[in-house]
Amino acid sequence: MSDTPSEAPVKSILPKWVRGPQDFVGGLAMMAVALFALWASSDLQGMHGFSFGAGTAPRMFAVLLLLLGGAVALMGILKDGPHIAAYSWRGPLFVSAAIVFFALAIRPLGLVVSAFAAFLIAAMGSHETKWVEAIIVGACLTVGCALLFPYVLGLPMPMFPRFLIQ
Amino acid sequence: MELFANLAHGFVVAFSPINLLMCLIGALVGTLVGVLPGIGTIATVAMLLPITFGLPPVGALIMLAGIYYGAQYGGSTTSILVNIPGEATSVVTALDGHQMAKQGRAGPALAIAAIGSFFAGCVATVLIAVLGAPLTKLALAFGPAEYFSLMVLGLIFAVVLAKGSVLKAIAMIVFGLLLSMVGSDIETGASRMAFNIPELADGLGFATVAMGVFGFAEIIRNLDHGAEMDRNLVQQKITGLMPTRKDLIDSSPAILRGTVLGSILGILPGGGAVIASFAAYTLEKKLAKNPSRFGRGAIEGVAAPESANNAAAQTSFIPLLTLGIPPNAVMALMVGAMTIHGIVPGPQVMQKQPDLVWGMIASMWIGNLMLIIINLPLVGIWVRLLRVPYRLMFPSIVVFCAIGIYSVNNAPVDVVLAGAFGLVGYWLIKHDFEPAPLLLGMVLGPLMEENLRRALLISRGDWSVFLSRPLSAVLLAIAAGLLVLAVLPTLRAKRDEVFVESEG
C-alpha cells in the first residue's frame, strides 16, 4: 500500500447539500471543541457582581468559538469549497508512535536507548527508508544528542537504562 | 543623546565575548536549521528554544534573536538555490532568485540578499533604538482598557493580513485563546479545564504547543508527499559571489524601498515579515519600467523582498519590547522564552533591565553583520546540507524535538502533548486552518483576560469603558474598520492577488 494520498471516498458520507466539505467538517469540529470547553468549564464560578469569576473568560471564548465554528460550517453549506484532503496513515502513525515511545521510555530506559529506538520507529513512517543507512544515522544522532543536551547545554537527563546502573 | 548612550551601553553588553559567541552560535544554528527545506522560521525557533534554557537570560535572548535571523536567511538560501522556500517570507524571493541561480548567477543573488538584509537590519536597529523610549512612555499611559483594545487590534491585524479565510483565521485565534485558559486562574487560583492532570495545572506549555503544531505537524504533512521531495537543486558550482557594479546600482533603490516598507509593516501588530516581502515585491513590479523582467531573474525581485522581510523581522521587536505585545508568532515564542527566564515583557523591562533590551538591540546589528560574514563563505556547506535526503532528516528532527520538549520540564507528558498537538496541527493544515493565529491567540490569551477583568473592575462592570476612553475607542474603531475592509469583496480580491503571485 502506498502512503501517498489518493482521492478519498470521504465525500460520499456527507449529504449532497454540503458544498464545501472541508469547511463544513472543519467548522463542526471547532463547534465540538467549543462545546467540550463549555462542558469542561461548567463547574467554574461565573460572574459575581461586576467582577469576573474563574469561568467567565473561558465560557466567553468558548461561546465565541461556537459561533465562529457555526459560521465556518455554514460557509461549507453555502459556498462551493474543496473536498476533504485525503489523510495518509503511515506518517502520522509512526511519527506519533515514535513520540509516545520516547515519552514512555526516557525515564526508565534513558536517553541513549529511547532516542535511538524512537529514530527507528519514526523512520518506519516512510517507505523509502533504507535500514542500514537509517541505523548508522540514528546511532550518530543518538551520540550527538547524548553529548549535546547533558554536557554542552547542561540539561540533566537520564542517559542509560536504570537497571544497568543499579 | 540618551539614544546614543543607550545604544553604546547595548554594544558594551553585546560585545562581551560570551554574548558575541551566543550571537554567532545562534546565527549559525539558525541558518543550519533554516536551510533545511520544509522547516520554517517558527518551527526553527520552536525547535531550538530548549537549547537556550540553560543560558543566562541576556545570552539566551541574544541567541534566540540570532536563531531568528539565521533561520530567515537560511530560508532565502534554500529558495534561491532549490526553489523550495523554507518559509513563507522567502516565497517571493524564490521567484526571481531561483531564476538567477538557473542562469548561473546564484552567487550575486545570495550576495544581494545578504547585503539587502544587512542594510535593512542597520536601519531597523536604529529605528528600534529611536522609537523604543517614546513608545515606552506611551505605554505607561495605557490603562487596562487600552491594552485590551490594542490586543484586539493586533489580533485583527493578524487576521486581515493572513492568507486565506478571515473567518477561519478568527476561529483559530479564539481556539488559541481558549487553549490559553487551561490551567490555574490567575486571580482565584481555581484550576480550569485541567481535568486533575497535574501537568496541566500550570497550563499548556507554549513551547509544547508550538513544537507540536509547527514541528511535528510539518513533518507529518511533508511525509504525505512521499519522503523524496522534488528538488531541482542547482548543480553547477557557485562561482563569483560578488555582484557586479550594475547589480548594485539596479538593486540599491529596491533595497531602500524594501527597507522602508518592511520597517513600517513590521511595527504594525500582526504585520510581520511575510506581508512585508509580498508587498515589497509587488511594489517593485509596479514601479519597474519593464515589469516583464520579474519572474525571469530580476535582481530587484530578490533585493526588495529580502530587505523588507529583514527590516520587518527586526522592527517587530518594537511592540514586543515596548508594549509587551507580540505582533506575530515568532515574537510570541520570544515571549515564551522570556517568561521561562522570569522576564515579563513590557514597558518595565526597558527601565528595569536595560542590559537585556539594549544588549539585544545591539546584538541584532552584530547578528546581521555576522550573517553576511559567515554565510557567504559557507554557502557551499549549506548546499551540501540540502542534499541530505528527507528520509534521514525527518526521524532526526522528530527525535531532536522530542528530547528538546522533554528537557523543558523533564516531563514525559509534555512530549505526548506535543505529539497530540502535532496531530491537531496536521488536521488543521488539512482543513486549511492556519496555525499561526492560534499561537498568537494562545500567547495573548492570559494578557487579554487579565486586562479585560481589570478594565471592567475599574469601571464597575460597565462595558462602555472601552468606547468612552478615547485612545481605546480609536484602537477599536481601527480594528472594526480593518475587519470591514477585509471582508469587502474588492479588497479581498486584491489581497488574494498578492498571495497568488507566489504560485505564478
XYZ file of C-alpha atoms in Angstrom:
670
model
C 0.000 0.000 0.000
C 1.332 3.352 -0.939
C 1.154 6.149 1.570
C 0.645 8.918 -0.904
C -2.892 10.172 -0.532
C -5.337 9.194 -3.213
C -8.794 10.597 -3.872
C -10.624 9.581 -0.740
C -14.174 8.323 -0.792
C -14.911 10.580 2.186
C -17.224 12.851 0.264
C -19.815 10.149 -0.148
C -20.519 10.210 3.599
C -21.724 13.786 3.588
C -25.113 14.727 2.152
C -25.331 16.496 -1.180
C -26.216 19.918 0.194
C -22.771 20.213 1.712
C -20.945 22.103 -0.988
C -17.657 22.711 0.798
C -16.940 19.580 2.856
C -13.578 20.883 4.060
C -15.103 23.952 5.693
C -18.212 22.099 6.832
C -16.322 19.438 8.761
C -13.748 21.965 9.979
C -16.491 24.199 11.359
C -18.265 21.294 13.039
C -15.018 20.225 14.684
C -14.463 23.742 16.038
C -18.010 23.673 17.429
C -17.259 20.362 19.086
C -14.128 21.822 20.692
C -16.192 24.776 21.920
C -18.909 22.541 23.380
C -16.284 20.430 25.085
C -14.731 23.568 26.587
C -18.149 24.757 27.759
C -18.702 21.414 29.458
C -15.198 21.386 30.945
C -15.560 24.866 32.390
C -19.141 24.436 33.579
C -18.090 23.791 37.179
C -16.195 27.088 37.411
C -17.534 30.156 39.107
C -19.208 32.720 36.866
C -19.713 36.450 37.286
C -20.226 37.659 40.794
C -21.385 41.229 40.864
C -19.431 43.016 38.187
C -16.210 41.059 38.570
C -15.243 38.055 36.519
C -15.180 34.611 38.024
C -12.723 31.928 37.025
C -15.141 30.524 34.478
C -16.280 33.741 32.815
C -13.489 34.190 30.275
C -13.263 30.507 29.247
C -17.012 30.369 28.673
C -16.931 33.657 26.786
C -14.245 32.412 24.412
C -15.996 29.042 24.072
C -19.263 30.681 23.039
C -17.347 32.836 20.573
C -15.672 29.753 19.100
C -19.044 28.010 18.925
C -20.440 30.885 16.864
C -17.376 31.092 14.625
C -17.340 27.322 14.098
C -21.018 27.536 13.197
C -20.260 30.290 10.703
C -17.438 28.282 9.095
C -19.721 25.252 8.818
C -22.425 27.443 7.308
C -19.939 28.651 4.694
C -19.368 24.998 3.886
C -23.061 24.677 3.095
C -23.468 27.920 1.186
C -20.292 28.081 -0.853
C -18.562 25.567 -3.066
C -15.303 24.588 -1.496
C -12.584 21.974 -1.644
C -13.175 18.393 -0.638
C -11.570 16.994 2.434
C -7.971 16.222 1.639
C -7.052 12.600 2.000
C -5.057 11.598 5.007
C -2.233 9.168 4.830
C -1.925 6.816 7.773
C 1.687 5.815 7.672
C 3.425 9.098 8.507
C 1.125 10.186 11.353
C 1.052 6.678 12.842
C 4.771 6.064 13.064
C 5.753 9.605 13.960
C 3.205 9.562 16.814
C 4.357 6.105 17.851
C 7.952 7.315 17.995
C 6.944 10.301 20.133
C 4.866 8.232 22.541
C 7.585 5.597 22.792
C 10.148 8.255 23.585
C 7.910 9.737 26.294
C 7.385 6.363 27.920
C 10.982 5.212 27.636
C 13.013 8.287 28.577
C 12.636 7.832 32.342
C 13.194 4.063 32.677
C 15.491 3.448 29.697
C 17.418 6.691 29.413
C 18.287 8.956 26.510
C 20.525 6.609 24.535
C 18.090 3.742 24.148
C 14.945 5.816 23.737
C 16.404 8.273 21.228
C 17.823 5.502 19.033
C 14.631 3.424 19.155
C 12.440 6.470 18.540
C 14.571 7.299 15.485
C 13.996 3.854 14.022
C 10.263 3.904 14.783
C 9.911 7.305 13.130
C 11.921 6.071 10.147
C 9.207 3.466 9.533
C 6.967 6.395 8.651
C 8.445 6.472 5.167
C 8.588 3.530 2.779
C 11.784 4.902 1.316
C 13.813 4.225 4.433
C 16.952 2.193 3.887
C 17.687 0.384 7.088
C 21.483 0.201 7.118
C 21.678 3.897 6.427
C 18.981 4.679 8.991
C 20.759 2.679 11.715
C 24.051 4.477 11.089
C 22.470 7.935 11.059
C 20.323 7.072 14.078
C 23.391 5.991 16.026
C 25.263 9.173 15.131
C 22.293 11.327 16.095
C 21.951 9.491 19.403
C 25.607 10.055 20.235
C 25.327 13.682 19.177
C 22.263 14.328 21.344
C 23.768 12.400 24.263
C 26.703 14.814 24.193
C 24.781 17.974 23.304
C 21.931 18.067 25.810
C 23.505 16.943 29.097
C 27.074 18.180 28.594
C 27.080 21.163 26.242
C 23.699 22.572 27.268
C 23.765 21.397 30.873
C 20.266 19.924 30.828
C 20.387 16.871 33.062
C 18.583 13.756 31.916
C 18.948 10.000 32.413
C 21.388 8.512 29.920
C 21.290 4.743 30.323
C 18.666 2.179 31.395
C 18.031 2.237 35.120
C 18.646 -1.483 35.577
C 22.126 -1.210 34.093
C 23.214 1.490 36.511
C 21.979 -0.148 39.672
C 21.725 61.994 23.331
C 20.208 59.447 25.588
C 19.729 57.354 22.473
C 23.428 57.039 21.759
C 24.224 56.419 25.391
C 21.698 53.608 25.370
C 22.997 52.130 22.138
C 26.576 52.405 23.385
C 25.573 50.618 26.554
C 23.949 47.950 24.409
C 27.090 47.479 22.375
C 29.159 47.088 25.521
C 26.825 44.286 26.608
C 26.636 42.689 23.178
C 30.375 42.828 22.581
C 31.209 40.841 25.684
C 32.885 37.665 24.430
C 30.202 35.348 25.783
C 27.350 37.271 24.154
C 29.242 37.542 20.877
C 29.619 33.788 20.984
C 25.892 33.332 21.706
C 25.043 35.579 18.792
C 27.386 33.655 16.495
C 26.109 30.249 17.571
C 22.513 31.427 17.255
C 23.013 32.783 13.744
C 24.890 29.655 12.645
C 22.499 27.118 14.131
C 19.513 29.134 12.955
C 20.834 29.138 9.402
C 21.685 25.452 9.650
C 18.121 24.504 10.576
C 16.514 27.211 8.466
C 18.254 25.891 5.366
C 16.525 22.529 5.740
C 13.630 22.624 3.328
C 10.176 22.482 4.858
C 11.202 23.923 8.202
C 10.047 27.494 8.527
C 11.173 30.244 10.865
C 8.573 29.489 13.517
C 9.412 25.789 13.556
C 13.134 26.579 13.754
C 12.740 28.934 16.690
C 10.379 26.491 18.441
C 12.759 23.589 17.889
C 15.794 25.436 19.145
C 14.061 27.117 22.091
C 15.109 24.414 24.585
C 18.804 24.785 23.843
C 18.713 28.327 25.208
C 17.143 27.398 28.541
C 20.387 26.679 30.326
C 21.829 30.119 29.494
C 21.599 33.404 31.396
C 18.615 35.490 30.191
C 20.584 38.070 28.184
C 22.636 35.403 26.417
C 19.561 33.268 25.781
C 17.604 36.072 24.156
C 20.567 37.218 22.095
C 20.990 33.666 20.887
C 17.276 33.346 20.091
C 17.338 36.574 18.126
C 20.349 35.204 16.240
C 18.464 31.993 15.532
C 15.565 34.012 14.175
C 17.672 35.973 11.667
C 19.689 32.918 10.808
C 16.551 30.934 10.072
C 15.263 33.687 7.874
C 18.491 33.929 5.966
C 18.628 30.155 5.670
C 15.148 30.220 4.183
C 16.264 32.633 1.471
C 19.272 30.474 0.654
C 17.043 27.449 0.130
C 14.589 29.319 -2.008
C 17.305 30.740 -4.237
C 19.212 27.504 -4.666
C 16.495 24.849 -4.612
C 13.293 26.767 -5.238
C 11.853 25.302 -2.028
C 11.072 28.256 0.163
C 11.676 27.045 3.701
C 9.176 29.553 4.960
C 6.524 31.948 3.845
C 8.740 35.035 3.897
C 11.048 33.721 1.230
C 8.349 32.526 -1.154
C 8.717 35.676 -3.234
C 12.492 35.508 -3.128
C 12.263 32.162 -4.867
C 10.508 33.711 -7.878
C 13.451 35.689 -9.189
C 16.191 34.274 -7.020
C 15.892 30.780 -8.372
C 15.755 32.081 -11.926
C 19.003 33.939 -11.285
C 20.527 30.746 -9.904
C 19.473 28.854 -13.017
C 21.247 31.459 -15.114
C 24.388 30.773 -13.116
C 24.014 33.908 -11.035
C 23.297 32.233 -7.699
C 26.312 33.999 -6.197
C 25.126 37.550 -6.856
C 21.575 36.600 -5.817
C 22.792 35.295 -2.469
C 25.103 38.255 -2.014
C 22.384 40.798 -2.763
C 20.034 39.005 -0.385
C 22.679 39.261 2.322
C 23.612 42.870 1.564
C 19.968 43.938 1.393
C 19.228 42.196 4.670
C 22.227 43.797 6.309
C 21.304 47.278 5.179
C 17.709 46.769 6.297
C 18.992 45.417 9.575
C 21.114 48.520 10.197
C 18.194 50.867 9.550
C 15.813 48.804 11.654
C 18.258 48.683 14.563
C 18.464 52.460 14.653
C 14.688 52.679 14.328
C 14.171 50.396 17.320
C 16.558 52.496 19.357
C 14.834 55.740 18.317
C 11.252 54.571 18.808
C 11.869 52.454 21.874
C 11.921 55.163 24.522
C 8.962 57.297 23.310
C 6.788 54.243 22.781
C 7.600 53.064 26.267
C 6.392 56.394 27.622
C 3.209 55.989 25.615
C 2.818 52.519 27.024
C 2.883 53.868 30.541
C -0.165 55.980 29.713
C -2.025 52.822 28.765
C -4.624 51.514 31.165
C -6.121 48.032 31.049
C -8.869 49.146 28.666
C -6.304 50.493 26.179
C -4.203 47.364 26.460
C -7.178 45.182 25.767
C -8.205 47.241 22.746
C -4.650 47.256 21.431
C -4.518 43.484 21.620
C -7.838 43.236 19.808
C -6.376 45.485 17.121
C -3.253 43.336 16.915
C -5.256 40.164 16.510
C -7.456 41.742 13.858
C -4.344 42.882 12.004
C -3.050 39.338 12.096
C -6.324 38.135 10.632
C -6.549 40.749 7.909
C -3.021 40.178 6.716
C -3.123 36.395 6.951
C -3.609 34.254 3.914
C -6.954 32.582 3.361
C -10.339 32.862 5.021
C -10.837 35.689 7.526
C -13.471 33.700 9.377
C -11.207 30.701 9.830
C -8.317 32.866 10.992
C -10.536 34.420 13.683
C -11.717 30.955 14.702
C -8.069 29.933 15.100
C -7.348 32.938 17.303
C -10.294 32.130 19.545
C -9.202 28.485 19.664
C -5.807 29.732 20.831
C -7.413 31.984 23.440
C -9.383 29.012 24.695
C -6.269 26.840 24.922
C -4.562 29.539 26.959
C -7.353 29.283 29.558
C -6.241 25.794 30.566
C -4.506 25.808 33.935
C -4.839 27.895 37.061
C -6.838 31.082 37.074
C -4.500 33.974 37.923
C -6.863 35.690 40.320
C -8.709 32.934 42.108
C -6.229 30.116 41.614
C -9.054 27.830 40.544
C -7.988 25.004 38.267
C -9.590 25.420 34.864
C -10.178 22.648 32.340
C -7.181 20.741 33.702
C -9.106 17.524 34.477
C -6.986 16.990 37.598
C -3.956 16.216 35.447
C -1.083 17.676 37.488
C 0.959 18.536 34.380
C -1.895 20.698 33.103
C -2.230 22.643 36.351
C 0.267 25.237 35.106
C -1.381 25.440 31.740
C -0.348 24.106 28.362
C 3.302 24.842 27.720
C 3.715 27.304 24.924
C 6.800 25.603 23.534
C 4.954 22.286 23.624
C 2.070 23.513 21.515
C 4.346 25.396 19.102
C 6.598 22.400 18.582
C 3.582 20.161 18.004
C 1.666 22.414 15.677
C 4.671 23.637 13.716
C 7.351 20.970 14.122
C 5.614 17.607 14.227
C 2.671 18.651 12.061
C 5.022 19.874 9.309
C 6.924 16.604 9.356
C 3.774 14.535 9.134
C 2.499 16.674 6.322
C 5.745 16.506 4.385
C 5.599 12.718 4.613
C 2.327 12.860 2.711
C 4.198 13.804 -0.405
C 6.472 10.837 -0.012
C 9.827 11.364 1.623
C 11.554 12.379 -1.578
C 10.571 15.933 -2.258
C 11.030 17.474 -5.602
C 14.432 19.080 -5.585
C 15.738 20.788 -8.621
C 18.921 21.758 -6.871
C 21.122 23.983 -8.887
C 24.009 21.707 -9.657
C 26.609 23.963 -11.148
C 29.296 25.264 -8.886
C 28.626 28.663 -7.461
C 31.286 30.987 -8.722
C 31.677 34.718 -8.447
C 29.859 35.658 -5.288
C 30.269 39.353 -5.756
C 27.553 41.200 -7.636
C 28.645 43.444 -10.483
C 28.518 47.219 -10.329
C 25.356 47.138 -12.426
C 23.703 44.722 -9.985
C 24.449 47.088 -7.148
C 23.118 50.118 -8.997
C 19.969 48.235 -10.018
C 19.251 46.906 -6.593
C 20.089 49.822 -4.316
C 16.789 51.720 -4.801
C 14.933 48.439 -4.381
C 16.768 47.767 -1.132
C 15.915 51.242 0.093
C 12.218 50.924 -0.735
C 12.063 47.428 0.697
C 13.624 48.623 3.925
C 11.145 51.461 4.380
C 8.147 49.304 3.583
C 9.365 46.457 5.775
C 10.115 48.709 8.739
C 6.606 50.140 8.708
C 4.819 46.829 8.244
C 6.947 45.182 10.913
C 5.865 47.627 13.620
C 2.188 47.062 12.930
C 0.915 44.269 15.075
C 0.155 41.204 13.023
C 2.049 42.560 10.030
C 5.342 40.834 10.299
C 7.747 39.699 7.722
C 5.523 37.728 5.364
C 3.330 40.539 4.185
C 6.349 42.836 4.001
C 8.139 40.698 1.445
C 4.999 40.266 -0.644
C 4.252 43.971 -0.552
C 7.835 44.929 -1.439
C 7.882 42.584 -4.412
C 4.559 43.907 -5.693
C 5.761 47.483 -5.299
C 8.948 46.832 -7.269
C 6.994 45.177 -10.030
C 4.606 48.149 -10.214
C 7.446 50.676 -10.301
C 9.619 48.844 -12.797
C 9.958 50.264 -16.301
C 9.853 46.764 -17.693
C 7.745 44.578 -15.372
C 8.095 41.521 -17.596
C 11.663 41.063 -16.308
C 10.197 39.984 -12.987
C 9.991 36.253 -12.587
C 12.865 35.868 -15.042
C 15.709 36.722 -12.740
C 15.384 40.418 -11.961
C 17.785 41.294 -9.175
C 15.341 43.845 -7.719
C 12.964 40.944 -7.165
C 15.477 39.479 -4.743
C 16.747 42.685 -3.197
C 13.414 44.263 -2.250
C 11.633 41.363 -0.505
C 14.792 40.281 1.291
C 15.393 43.767 2.669
C 11.732 44.118 3.545
C 11.444 40.874 5.438
C 14.571 41.510 7.421
C 13.517 45.042 8.291
C 10.110 43.766 9.357
C 11.631 40.925 11.344
C 13.552 43.447 13.386
C 11.022 46.198 13.808
C 8.527 43.599 15.027
C 10.589 43.606 18.213
C 9.339 47.150 18.886
C 5.805 46.292 20.050
C 7.233 43.369 21.996
C 9.870 45.344 23.859
C 7.830 48.486 24.469
C 4.267 47.263 24.947
C 4.891 43.640 25.778
C 2.615 42.567 22.962
C 3.956 40.044 20.479
C 2.963 41.101 16.951
C 3.467 37.698 15.358
C 4.023 34.046 16.104
C 7.828 34.250 16.308
C 7.603 37.122 18.769
C 5.057 35.057 20.666
C 7.761 32.421 21.021
C 10.146 35.096 22.290
C 7.594 35.963 24.971
C 7.504 32.295 25.879
C 11.291 32.296 26.207
C 11.288 35.476 28.294
C 8.632 34.075 30.616
C 10.706 30.961 31.152
C 13.570 33.201 32.234
C 11.226 35.077 34.547
C 11.061 38.251 32.466
C 7.674 39.813 31.810
C 7.975 41.740 28.546
C 6.567 45.238 28.569
C 7.443 48.825 29.323
C 9.006 47.952 32.677
C 11.646 45.782 31.054
C 13.146 48.764 29.244
C 13.672 50.572 32.538
C 14.500 47.726 34.859
C 16.677 45.655 32.584
C 18.439 47.989 30.189
C 21.194 45.387 29.765
C 18.747 42.959 28.310
C 16.899 45.305 25.987
C 19.778 47.358 24.649
C 22.084 44.369 24.566
C 19.567 42.573 22.404
C 19.101 45.579 20.116
C 22.850 45.943 19.623
C 23.227 42.229 19.077
C 20.709 42.431 16.249
C 23.081 44.614 14.333
C 26.022 42.382 15.150
C 23.965 39.345 14.195
C 23.269 40.793 10.788
C 26.924 41.564 10.271
C 27.812 38.020 11.265
C 25.301 36.602 8.818
C 26.936 38.464 5.980
C 30.433 37.459 7.056
C 29.831 33.807 7.859
C 27.177 32.880 5.380
C 28.653 33.914 2.107
C 31.751 31.736 2.526
C 29.637 28.929 3.942
C 27.222 28.736 1.028
C 28.976 25.593 -0.164
C 28.232 23.821 3.102
C 24.575 24.828 3.062
C 24.286 23.443 -0.441
C 25.712 20.118 0.695
C 23.230 20.091 3.554
C 20.418 20.447 1.062
C 21.435 17.133 -0.448
C 20.677 15.244 2.777
C 17.657 13.125 1.870
C 14.430 13.764 3.735
C 14.124 10.107 4.731
C 17.080 10.626 7.079
C 16.208 14.136 8.077
C 12.705 13.639 9.364
C 13.396 10.963 12.014
C 16.298 13.090 13.233
C 14.028 16.104 13.620
C 11.407 14.014 15.441
C 13.969 12.745 17.943
C 15.616 16.121 18.381
C 12.264 17.801 19.037
C 11.201 15.061 21.457
C 14.395 15.448 23.507
C 14.016 19.220 23.365
C 10.468 19.199 24.713
C 11.366 16.713 27.412
C 14.241 18.899 28.557
C 11.969 21.909 29.143
C 10.314 20.486 32.263
C 11.720 16.961 32.387
C 8.133 15.884 31.855
C 7.281 12.959 29.567
C 3.665 14.175 29.451
C 4.832 17.280 27.596
C 6.262 15.089 24.849
C 2.967 13.223 24.456
C 1.059 16.514 24.440
C 3.312 17.875 21.702
C 2.676 14.714 19.711
C -1.072 15.186 20.163
C -0.805 18.792 19.023
C 1.179 17.532 16.051
C -1.871 15.524 15.005
C -4.133 18.501 15.717
C -1.855 20.657 13.566
C -1.922 18.079 10.762
C -5.712 18.103 10.901
C -5.746 21.914 10.845
C -3.500 22.020 7.785
C -5.744 19.500 6.042
C -8.748 21.700 6.730
C -6.964 24.849 5.640
C -6.852 26.419 9.094
C -3.685 28.431 9.659
C -1.856 27.524 12.860
C -0.003 30.856 13.294
C -3.042 32.834 14.586
C -3.667 30.017 17.061
C -0.244 30.534 18.561
C -0.750 34.286 18.743
C -4.094 33.818 20.470
C -2.556 31.439 22.923
C 0.105 33.920 23.986
C -2.221 36.886 24.160
C -4.976 34.966 25.973
C -3.844 35.452 29.569
C -2.876 39.090 28.912
C -6.234 39.820 27.334
C -8.184 38.174 30.115
C -6.241 39.996 32.799
C -6.710 43.403 31.198
C -10.343 42.782 30.396
C -11.028 41.830 34.002
C -9.135 44.794 35.364
C -10.769 47.261 32.996
C -14.223 46.044 33.982
C -13.362 46.023 37.645
C -12.212 49.637 37.470
C -15.302 50.679 35.523
C -17.515 48.738 37.952
C -18.709 46.353 35.284
C -19.511 48.979 32.683
C -18.537 47.661 29.240
C -18.753 51.104 27.674
C -15.363 51.876 29.210
C -13.735 50.554 26.032
C -15.529 53.183 23.988
C -15.567 56.081 26.427
C -11.796 56.196 26.818
C -10.633 57.970 23.667
C -7.448 56.015 22.991
C -9.205 52.721 23.444
C -12.090 53.833 21.255
C -9.721 54.831 18.450
C -7.945 51.488 18.592
C -11.215 49.573 18.478
C -12.500 51.758 15.647
C -9.396 50.982 13.580
C -9.859 47.287 14.334
C -13.514 47.387 13.259
C -12.638 49.333 10.120
C -9.953 46.835 9.174
C -12.288 43.940 9.683
C -14.911 45.517 7.462
C -12.322 46.229 4.792
C -11.062 42.664 4.971
C -14.426 41.144 4.196
C -15.286 43.642 1.462
C -15.150 41.787 -1.835
C -12.986 44.284 -3.723
C -10.196 44.302 -1.199
C -10.410 40.560 -0.790
C -9.746 40.128 -4.480
C -6.714 42.425 -4.239
C -5.434 40.590 -1.228
C -5.767 37.217 -2.890
C -3.988 38.611 -5.913
C -0.968 39.466 -3.801
C -0.770 35.939 -2.475
C -1.414 34.304 -5.835
C 1.776 35.949 -7.035
C 3.753 33.238 -5.287
C 2.231 30.439 -7.292
C 2.565 32.187 -10.636
